[in-house]
mmCIF file of C-alpha atoms in Angstrom:
data_model
loop_
_atom_site.group_PDB
_atom_site.id
_atom_site.type_symbol
_atom_site.label_atom_id
_atom_site.label_comp_id
_atom_site.label_asym_id
_atom_site.label_seq_id
_atom_site.Cartn_x
_atom_site.Cartn_y
_atom_site.Cartn_z
ATOM 1 C CA MET N 1 -22.336 13.128 -11.761
ATOM 2 C CA SER N 2 -23.841 16.628 -10.473
ATOM 3 C CA ASP N 3 -21.930 19.812 -12.265
ATOM 4 C CA ASN N 4 -20.409 20.447 -8.787
ATOM 5 C CA PHE N 5 -18.152 17.759 -8.859
ATOM 6 C CA THR N 6 -14.662 18.233 -9.198
ATOM 7 C CA PRO N 7 -12.357 15.354 -10.184
ATOM 8 C CA HIS N 8 -9.079 14.970 -8.251
ATOM 9 C CA PRO N 9 -6.248 16.569 -10.257
ATOM 10 C CA LEU N 10 -4.372 13.122 -10.247
ATOM 11 C CA SER N 11 -7.618 11.083 -11.257
ATOM 12 C CA ASP N 12 -6.126 9.400 -14.158
ATOM 13 C CA GLU N 13 -3.263 8.062 -12.093
ATOM 14 C CA LEU N 14 -5.330 6.897 -9.127
ATOM 15 C CA LEU N 15 -7.417 4.986 -11.490
ATOM 16 C CA ALA N 16 -4.619 3.367 -13.055
ATOM 17 C CA ALA N 17 -3.314 2.187 -9.577
ATOM 18 C CA GLY N 18 -6.549 0.669 -8.892
ATOM 19 C CA ILE N 19 -7.985 3.055 -6.749
ATOM 20 C CA PRO N 20 -11.952 3.865 -6.815
ATOM 21 C CA ALA N 21 -13.113 7.346 -7.263
ATOM 22 C CA GLU N 22 -14.848 7.526 -4.134
ATOM 23 C CA HIS N 23 -11.387 7.077 -2.265
ATOM 24 C CA HIS N 24 -9.384 10.164 -4.176
ATOM 25 C CA GLY N 25 -10.131 12.672 -1.693
ATOM 26 C CA LEU N 26 -8.645 10.404 1.281
ATOM 27 C CA LEU N 27 -5.032 10.760 -0.727
ATOM 28 C CA GLY N 28 -5.130 14.366 -1.002
ATOM 29 C CA PRO N 29 -3.147 16.334 -3.424
ATOM 30 C CA HIS N 30 -0.202 13.721 -3.511
ATOM 31 C CA GLY N 31 -1.893 10.901 -5.502
ATOM 32 C CA VAL N 32 -0.165 7.586 -5.098
ATOM 33 C CA GLY N 33 3.349 8.618 -5.495
ATOM 34 C CA ALA N 34 5.803 8.159 -8.339
ATOM 35 C CA LEU N 35 7.432 5.020 -6.881
ATOM 36 C CA VAL N 36 4.303 3.145 -6.654
ATOM 37 C CA ALA N 37 3.469 3.681 -10.313
ATOM 38 C CA LYS N 38 7.314 3.149 -11.471
ATOM 39 C CA MET N 39 6.858 -0.315 -9.496
ATOM 40 C CA GLY N 40 3.296 -1.222 -11.202
ATOM 41 C CA ILE N 41 1.570 -1.310 -7.918
ATOM 42 C CA VAL N 42 -2.276 -1.727 -8.465
ATOM 43 C CA PHE N 43 -4.656 -2.011 -5.674
ATOM 44 C CA THR N 44 -7.447 -4.586 -5.671
ATOM 45 C CA HIS N 45 -9.231 -4.045 -2.408
ATOM 46 C CA MET N 46 -9.381 -1.252 -0.097
ATOM 47 C CA SER N 47 -10.613 -1.098 3.345
ATOM 48 C CA VAL N 48 -9.918 -0.508 7.100
ATOM 49 C CA ASP N 49 -9.791 -4.127 7.503
ATOM 50 C CA SER N 50 -7.828 -5.273 4.701
ATOM 51 C CA MET N 51 -5.903 -3.652 2.175
ATOM 52 C CA VAL N 52 -4.661 -5.643 -1.069
ATOM 53 C CA ALA N 53 -2.411 -4.770 -4.135
ATOM 54 C CA THR N 54 -0.400 -6.589 -6.912
ATOM 55 C CA MET N 55 3.128 -5.887 -8.102
ATOM 56 C CA PRO N 56 4.767 -7.373 -11.029
ATOM 57 C CA VAL N 57 8.001 -9.186 -10.568
ATOM 58 C CA GLU N 58 9.202 -8.176 -13.867
ATOM 59 C CA GLY N 59 10.998 -4.584 -13.748
ATOM 60 C CA ASN N 60 11.624 -5.090 -9.843
ATOM 61 C CA THR N 61 14.302 -7.926 -9.674
ATOM 62 C CA GLN N 62 17.770 -7.841 -8.311
ATOM 63 C CA VAL N 63 20.802 -8.784 -10.244
ATOM 64 C CA THR N 64 20.368 -12.544 -9.839
ATOM 65 C CA GLY N 65 16.575 -12.142 -11.308
ATOM 66 C CA LEU N 66 14.805 -12.630 -8.230
ATOM 67 C CA LEU N 67 12.075 -10.207 -6.837
ATOM 68 C CA HIS N 68 14.319 -7.532 -5.137
ATOM 69 C CA GLY N 69 13.960 -7.436 -1.237
ATOM 70 C CA GLY N 70 13.481 -3.795 -1.482
ATOM 71 C CA ALA N 71 10.747 -4.205 -3.935
ATOM 72 C CA HIS N 72 8.888 -6.456 -1.066
ATOM 73 C CA VAL N 73 9.228 -3.568 1.454
ATOM 74 C CA VAL N 74 7.780 -0.907 -1.108
ATOM 75 C CA LEU N 75 4.835 -3.106 -1.703
ATOM 76 C CA ALA N 76 4.498 -3.468 2.207
ATOM 77 C CA GLU N 77 5.075 0.001 3.296
ATOM 78 C CA THR N 78 2.679 1.013 0.540
ATOM 79 C CA LEU N 79 -0.226 -0.935 1.553
ATOM 80 C CA GLY N 80 0.624 -0.556 4.875
ATOM 81 C CA SER N 81 0.588 3.511 4.845
ATOM 82 C CA PHE N 82 -2.726 3.378 2.743
ATOM 83 C CA ALA N 83 -4.288 1.134 5.400
ATOM 84 C CA ALA N 84 -3.070 3.523 7.880
ATOM 85 C CA ALA N 85 -4.684 6.539 6.041
ATOM 86 C CA PHE N 86 -8.172 4.669 5.477
ATOM 87 C CA HIS N 87 -8.177 4.256 9.634
ATOM 88 C CA ALA N 88 -7.195 7.711 10.295
ATOM 89 C CA GLY N 89 -9.244 9.482 7.893
ATOM 90 C CA LEU N 90 -9.367 12.751 6.304
ATOM 91 C CA ASP N 91 -8.382 15.143 9.277
ATOM 92 C CA SER N 92 -5.215 13.185 9.632
ATOM 93 C CA ARG N 93 -2.008 12.287 7.728
ATOM 94 C CA VAL N 94 0.138 9.025 8.325
ATOM 95 C CA VAL N 95 3.929 8.804 8.485
ATOM 96 C CA GLY N 96 5.751 5.369 8.718
ATOM 97 C CA ILE N 97 7.910 5.038 11.711
ATOM 98 C CA GLU N 98 9.040 1.723 11.610
ATOM 99 C CA ILE N 99 9.315 -1.286 9.106
ATOM 100 C CA ASN N 100 10.623 -4.886 9.085
ATOM 101 C CA ALA N 101 10.758 -7.598 6.635
ATOM 102 C CA THR N 102 11.309 -11.439 7.218
ATOM 103 C CA HIS N 103 11.674 -12.990 3.416
ATOM 104 C CA HIS N 104 10.585 -16.504 3.138
ATOM 105 C CA ARG N 105 10.998 -17.533 -0.454
ATOM 106 C CA GLY N 106 12.125 -16.278 -3.824
ATOM 107 C CA ILE N 107 10.227 -15.340 -7.249
ATOM 108 C CA SER N 108 11.507 -14.650 -10.666
ATOM 109 C CA ALA N 109 8.400 -14.284 -12.543
ATOM 110 C CA GLY N 110 4.808 -13.367 -12.340
ATOM 111 C CA LEU N 111 2.726 -11.365 -10.036
ATOM 112 C CA VAL N 112 3.261 -10.749 -6.323
ATOM 113 C CA THR N 113 0.102 -10.092 -4.239
ATOM 114 C CA GLY N 114 0.483 -8.051 -0.685
ATOM 115 C CA THR N 115 -2.273 -8.083 2.003
ATOM 116 C CA ALA N 116 -2.084 -5.739 4.829
ATOM 117 C CA THR N 117 -4.104 -6.431 7.854
ATOM 118 C CA PRO N 118 -4.572 -4.425 11.285
ATOM 119 C CA ILE N 119 -2.528 -5.455 14.312
ATOM 120 C CA HIS N 120 -3.407 -2.001 16.055
ATOM 121 C CA LEU N 121 -5.387 0.693 15.268
ATOM 122 C CA GLY N 122 -5.101 3.513 17.879
ATOM 123 C CA ARG N 123 -5.428 7.079 17.934
ATOM 124 C CA THR N 124 -1.691 7.794 17.254
ATOM 125 C CA LEU N 125 -0.379 4.774 15.548
ATOM 126 C CA ALA N 126 -1.468 1.966 13.523
ATOM 127 C CA THR N 127 0.375 -1.281 12.688
ATOM 128 C CA HIS N 128 -0.294 -3.833 10.124
ATOM 129 C CA GLN N 129 1.242 -6.960 9.357
ATOM 130 C CA VAL N 130 1.739 -7.407 5.464
ATOM 131 C CA VAL N 131 2.128 -10.634 3.732
ATOM 132 C CA MET N 132 2.998 -11.008 0.068
ATOM 133 C CA THR N 133 2.349 -14.325 -1.498
ATOM 134 C CA ASP N 134 2.688 -15.684 -5.009
ATOM 135 C CA SER N 135 0.068 -16.787 -7.574
ATOM 136 C CA ALA N 136 0.069 -20.199 -5.524
ATOM 137 C CA GLY N 137 -0.662 -18.498 -2.497
ATOM 138 C CA ARG N 138 2.576 -19.148 -0.844
ATOM 139 C CA ALA N 139 4.130 -16.612 1.413
ATOM 140 C CA LEU N 140 7.183 -14.667 0.062
ATOM 141 C CA SER N 141 7.639 -12.117 2.755
ATOM 142 C CA THR N 142 6.170 -10.925 5.970
ATOM 143 C CA CYS N 143 6.490 -7.463 6.774
ATOM 144 C CA ARG N 144 5.201 -5.244 9.906
ATOM 145 C CA ILE N 145 4.820 -1.389 9.440
ATOM 146 C CA THR N 146 3.940 0.856 12.131
ATOM 147 C CA ASN N 147 2.555 4.625 11.240
ATOM 148 C CA MET N 148 2.056 7.352 13.467
ATOM 149 C CA ILE N 149 -1.095 9.181 12.871
ATOM 150 C CA LEU N 150 -0.708 13.074 12.626
ATOM 151 C CA SER N 151 -3.520 16.078 12.657
ATOM 152 C CA ARG N 152 -3.379 18.086 9.603
#
């Protein structure tokens, strides 16, 4: 590490969310956001072609004990937005403009894995499909998110 290296002001938060130090600059001054930390989302793979993160069921359930449908959508929007930011690069920012979800099966315990893959990576729009699965690889939900890419 050189003497000129200045760590990201939210390095501890970013590292706790599984984001390698080489990607901290891409996230600007905002880190991962309070909701990502509160829901226990941790990134396990980050690239333009695939963005993967996990989220615990515990603490993110609805009254019946199943993972809340909104929690699926939070995980999907997080993955889709981060993936769009990777595509857009440092000179841009992204904002979500559309998301939808289809829930296939419930889950009441364990860890959910979300995987975002690009459907369209353009100059002004990026669309991703995000599939949430259980530990056995069964699909829990499928979301599609579109982000608008804005110049800084």
